[in-house]
Coordinates of N, CA and C and ligand atoms in Angstrom, one line a residue:
M1 N 112.4 273.9 67.9 CA 113.1 274.2 69.1 C 112.2 274.2 70.3
N2 N 112.6 273.8 71.5 CA 111.9 274.1 72.5 C 112.6 275.3 73.4
K3 N 112.0 275.5 74.4 CA 112.3 276.8 75.2 C 113.9 276.7 75.7
Q4 N 114.2 275.4 76.0 CA 115.6 275.4 76.5 C 116.7 275.4 75.5
E5 N 116.3 275.0 74.2 CA 117.3 275.1 73.0 C 117.2 276.7 72.6
I6 N 116.1 277.3 72.8 CA 116.2 278.6 72.3 C 117.0 279.4 73.4
I7 N 116.9 279.2 74.6 CA 117.6 279.9 75.6 C 119.1 279.7 75.6
Q8 N 119.4 278.4 75.1 CA 120.9 277.9 74.9 C 121.3 278.8 73.8
S9 N 120.8 278.8 72.6 CA 121.3 279.7 71.5 C 121.3 281.0 71.9
L10 N 120.4 281.5 72.6 CA 120.4 282.9 72.9 C 121.6 283.3 73.9
N11 N 121.8 282.4 74.9 CA 123.0 282.7 75.8 C 124.2 282.5 74.9
Q12 N 124.5 281.7 74.2 CA 125.6 281.6 73.4 C 126.1 282.8 72.6
Y13 N 124.9 283.3 71.9 CA 125.0 284.4 71.1 C 125.4 285.6 71.9
V14 N 124.5 286.0 73.1 CA 125.0 287.1 73.7 C 126.3 287.1 74.4
D15 N 126.8 285.9 74.7 CA 128.0 285.9 75.6 C 129.0 286.1 74.4
Q16 N 128.9 285.6 73.2 CA 129.8 285.8 72.2 C 129.9 287.2 71.8
I17 N 128.7 287.8 71.7 CA 128.7 289.3 71.3 C 129.5 290.1 72.3
V18 N 129.3 289.9 73.7 CA 130.1 290.6 74.7 C 131.6 290.4 74.6
E19 N 131.9 289.0 74.5 CA 133.2 288.6 74.4 C 133.9 289.4 73.3
Q20 N 133.4 289.4 72.0 CA 134.0 289.8 71.0 C 134.2 291.2 70.9
H21 N 133.1 292.0 71.4 CA 133.2 293.4 71.2 C 133.5 294.3 72.5
K22 N 133.4 293.6 73.6 CA 133.7 294.2 75.0 C 135.0 295.2 74.9
R23 N 136.0 294.5 74.4 CA 137.2 295.1 74.5 C 137.4 296.3 73.5
E24 N 137.2 295.9 72.1 CA 137.4 296.9 71.2 C 136.2 298.0 71.2
Q25 N 135.2 297.9 71.9 CA 134.1 298.8 72.0 C 133.9 299.2 73.4
F26 N 135.1 299.2 74.2 CA 134.9 299.5 75.6 C 134.2 300.7 76.0
S27 N 134.7 301.8 75.3 CA 134.0 303.1 75.8 C 132.3 303.0 75.6
R28 N 132.0 302.3 74.5 CA 130.6 302.2 74.3 C 129.9 301.2 75.5
Y29 N 130.7 300.3 75.7 CA 130.1 299.3 76.6 C 130.1 299.9 77.9
V30 N 131.0 300.9 78.5 CA 130.9 301.7 79.8 C 129.7 302.6 79.6
K31 N 129.4 303.2 78.5 CA 128.4 304.1 78.4 C 127.2 303.4 78.5
S32 N 127.1 302.2 78.2 CA 125.7 301.4 78.2 C 125.3 301.1 79.6
K33 N 126.2 301.4 80.6 CA 125.7 301.4 82.0 C 124.7 302.5 82.3
K34 N 124.7 303.6 81.5 CA 123.8 304.8 81.8 C 122.4 304.7 81.0
V35 N 122.5 303.6 80.2 CA 121.1 303.6 79.3 C 120.0 303.2 80.2
K36 N 118.8 303.8 80.2 CA 117.7 303.3 80.9 C 116.6 303.0 80.0
F37 N 116.0 301.8 80.5 CA 114.9 301.3 79.7 C 113.5 301.5 80.2
E38 N 112.5 301.8 79.1 CA 111.3 302.0 79.5 C 110.5 300.8 79.5
E39 N 111.0 299.8 78.7 CA 110.2 298.6 78.5 C 111.3 297.6 78.1
C40 N 111.1 296.2 78.7 CA 112.1 295.1 78.2 C 111.1 294.0 78.1
S41 N 111.3 293.1 77.1 CA 110.6 291.8 77.2 C 111.4 290.6 76.5
L42 N 110.9 289.5 77.1 CA 111.6 288.3 76.5 C 110.6 287.3 76.1
I43 N 110.7 286.7 74.8 CA 109.8 285.6 74.4 C 110.5 284.7 73.6
L44 N 110.3 283.5 74.3 CA 111.0 282.3 74.1 C 110.4 281.4 73.1
E45 N 110.2 281.9 72.1 CA 109.5 281.2 70.9 C 110.0 281.9 69.8
P46 N 110.5 281.0 68.6 CA 111.2 281.5 67.4 C 110.3 282.2 66.6
R47 N 110.0 283.4 66.9 CA 109.1 284.2 66.1 C 109.4 285.7 66.5
D48 N 108.9 286.7 65.7 CA 109.1 288.1 65.9 C 110.4 288.3 66.5
Y49 N 110.5 288.3 67.9 CA 111.8 288.6 68.8 C 111.9 287.7 69.9
L50 N 113.3 287.8 70.4 CA 113.5 287.3 71.5 C 113.4 288.1 72.7
I51 N 114.4 289.0 72.5 CA 114.4 290.1 73.6 C 114.1 291.4 72.9
Y52 N 113.2 292.1 73.4 CA 112.9 293.3 73.0 C 113.1 294.5 74.1
G53 N 113.6 295.7 73.5 CA 113.9 296.7 74.5 C 113.5 298.1 74.0
K54 N 113.1 299.0 74.9 CA 112.8 300.4 74.4 C 113.3 301.3 75.6
T55 N 114.4 302.1 75.0 CA 115.1 302.8 76.0 C 114.3 304.2 76.3
K56 N 114.6 304.9 77.4 CA 113.9 306.1 77.6 C 114.1 307.1 76.7
S57 N 115.4 307.0 75.8 CA 115.5 308.0 74.7 C 114.7 307.4 73.4
R58 N 114.0 306.5 73.6 CA 112.9 306.1 72.7 C 113.4 305.2 71.5
W59 N 114.7 304.7 71.6 CA 115.3 303.7 70.6 C 114.7 302.3 70.9
N60 N 114.4 301.6 69.9 CA 114.1 300.2 70.2 C 115.1 299.2 69.7
Q61 N 115.2 298.1 70.4 CA 116.2 297.1 70.2 C 115.6 295.8 70.1
K62 N 116.2 294.9 69.4 CA 115.5 293.7 69.0 C 116.7 292.7 68.8
I63 N 116.5 291.5 69.6 CA 117.4 290.5 69.2 C 116.5 289.2 68.9
F64 N 116.5 288.8 67.7 CA 115.6 287.9 67.2 C 116.2 286.7 66.1
F65 N 115.4 285.8 65.9 CA 115.9 284.6 65.1 C 115.5 285.1 63.6
R66 N 116.2 284.5 62.8 CA 116.2 284.9 61.3 C 116.5 283.7 60.7
T67 N 115.9 283.0 59.6 CA 116.3 281.8 58.8 C 117.2 282.4 57.9
Y68 N 118.4 281.8 57.7 CA 119.2 282.2 56.7 C 119.9 280.9 56.3
K69 N 119.7 280.6 54.9 CA 120.1 279.4 54.2 C 119.6 278.3 55.1
H70 N 118.2 278.3 55.3 CA 117.6 277.2 55.9 C 118.1 277.1 57.4
R71 N 118.9 277.8 57.8 CA 119.4 277.7 59.3 C 118.8 278.9 60.3
M72 N 118.4 278.7 61.4 CA 118.0 279.7 62.3 C 119.4 280.4 62.8
Q73 N 119.4 281.6 62.5 CA 120.3 282.4 63.2 C 119.9 283.5 64.0
I74 N 120.6 284.0 65.0 CA 120.0 285.1 65.8 C 120.7 286.4 65.3
E75 N 120.0 287.4 65.4 CA 120.5 288.8 64.9 C 120.1 289.7 66.0
M76 N 120.6 290.9 65.7 CA 120.2 292.0 66.7 C 120.0 293.4 65.9
R77 N 119.4 294.3 66.5 CA 119.0 295.5 65.7 C 118.6 296.6 66.7
C78 N 119.1 297.8 66.4 CA 118.5 298.9 67.3 C 118.2 300.0 66.2
S79 N 117.3 300.8 66.7 CA 116.8 301.9 65.8 C 117.6 303.2 65.9
C80 N 118.6 303.2 66.7 CA 119.4 304.6 66.9 C 120.3 304.8 65.6
P81 N 120.7 306.0 65.5 CA 121.5 306.4 64.5 C 123.0 305.8 64.4
D82 N 123.3 305.6 65.7 CA 124.6 305.0 65.8 C 124.8 303.6 65.2
W83 N 123.6 302.8 65.4 CA 123.5 301.6 64.8 C 123.3 301.4 63.4
T84 N 122.5 302.4 62.9 CA 122.4 302.6 61.4 C 123.8 302.8 60.7
H85 N 124.4 303.6 61.4 CA 125.9 303.9 61.1 C 126.8 302.8 61.0
N86 N 126.9 302.0 62.1 CA 127.7 300.8 62.3 C 127.4 299.6 61.5
I87 N 126.2 299.4 61.3 CA 125.7 298.1 60.5 C 126.1 298.3 59.1
K88 N 126.5 299.3 58.6 CA 126.9 299.5 57.1 C 128.3 298.8 57.1
K89 N 128.8 298.8 58.1 CA 130.4 298.4 58.1 C 130.2 296.8 58.6
K90 N 129.9 296.6 59.8 CA 129.7 295.2 60.5 C 128.8 295.4 61.6
Q91 N 128.5 294.1 62.0 CA 127.3 294.2 63.2 C 128.1 294.5 64.5
V92 N 128.3 295.9 64.7 CA 129.0 296.3 65.9 C 127.9 296.7 66.6
P93 N 127.9 296.3 68.1 CA 126.7 296.7 68.9 C 126.9 298.1 69.4
C94 N 125.7 298.8 69.5 CA 125.6 300.3 69.9 C 125.5 300.0 71.5
K95 N 125.6 301.0 72.2 CA 125.6 301.0 73.8 C 124.1 300.5 74.2
H96 N 123.0 300.6 73.3 CA 121.9 300.2 73.8 C 121.6 298.7 73.7
I97 N 122.4 298.1 72.6 CA 122.4 296.7 72.6 C 123.2 296.0 73.8
F98 N 124.4 296.7 74.1 CA 125.0 296.1 75.1 C 124.3 296.3 76.6
A99 N 123.6 297.4 76.8 CA 122.9 297.4 77.9 C 121.7 296.4 78.1
L100 N 121.1 296.2 76.9 CA 119.9 295.2 76.9 C 120.5 293.8 77.3
I101 N 121.8 293.4 76.6 CA 122.4 292.3 76.7 C 122.8 292.0 78.2
E102 N 123.3 293.1 78.9 CA 123.7 293.1 80.2 C 122.5 292.7 81.2
R103 N 121.4 293.5 80.7 CA 120.2 293.3 81.6 C 119.6 292.0 81.5
Y104 N 119.7 291.4 80.3 CA 119.3 289.8 80.1 C 120.2 289.0 80.9
Q105 N 121.6 289.2 80.9 CA 122.3 288.4 81.4 C 122.3 288.4 83.0
S106 N 122.0 289.5 83.4 CA 121.8 289.8 85.0 C 120.6 289.0 85.5
K107 N 119.6 288.7 84.5 CA 118.5 288.0 84.9 C 118.5 286.4 84.5
R108 N 119.5 286.0 83.9 CA 119.7 284.9 83.3 C 119.4 283.6 84.3
T109 N 119.9 283.6 85.4 CA 119.8 282.4 86.3 C 118.4 282.2 86.6
H110 N 117.8 283.4 86.8 CA 116.3 283.3 87.3 C 115.5 282.8 86.1
I111 N 115.8 283.2 84.8 CA 115.0 282.8 83.7 C 115.3 281.2 83.5
N112 N 116.4 280.9 83.6 CA 116.8 279.2 83.3 C 116.1 278.5 84.4
N113 N 116.2 279.0 85.6 CA 115.5 278.3 86.7 C 113.9 278.3 86.4
T114 N 113.3 279.3 85.9 CA 111.9 279.4 85.7 C 111.5 278.3 84.6
I115 N 112.4 278.2 83.5 CA 112.2 277.2 82.6 C 112.1 275.9 82.9
K116 N 113.2 275.5 83.6 CA 113.4 274.2 84.2 C 112.3 273.7 85.1
G117 N 111.6 274.6 85.8 CA 110.4 274.6 86.7 C 109.3 274.2 85.9
E118 N 109.2 274.5 84.5 CA 107.9 274.4 83.9 C 107.5 273.0 83.5
Ligands
LIG201 ZN1 121.3 301.8 69.7

């Protein structure tokens, strides 16, 4: 996969997460506006992680590629207790993941342009 393909998969994934969960998880989504990050990074290579975040409250978030049945798929994870609780039922994003996704989406145009210019 090249960078453009990676960013395409990533964009589809995050848009779908927001679409799917925004309504049902609205209160969490609103609370995500108050999440402050200490660190955020983006790596466009299919290894380790794509987006990494560390909140001021010291939780770590990761959005990453995982090979599942010979196919690459994107997954997300947060180290907060809320996430650990939710993941047992289904992949429901915590407010930190929502915040990280929003942060990424807000910089998306810039990122896309940067890649095209490479
Ligand atoms: Zn979390």
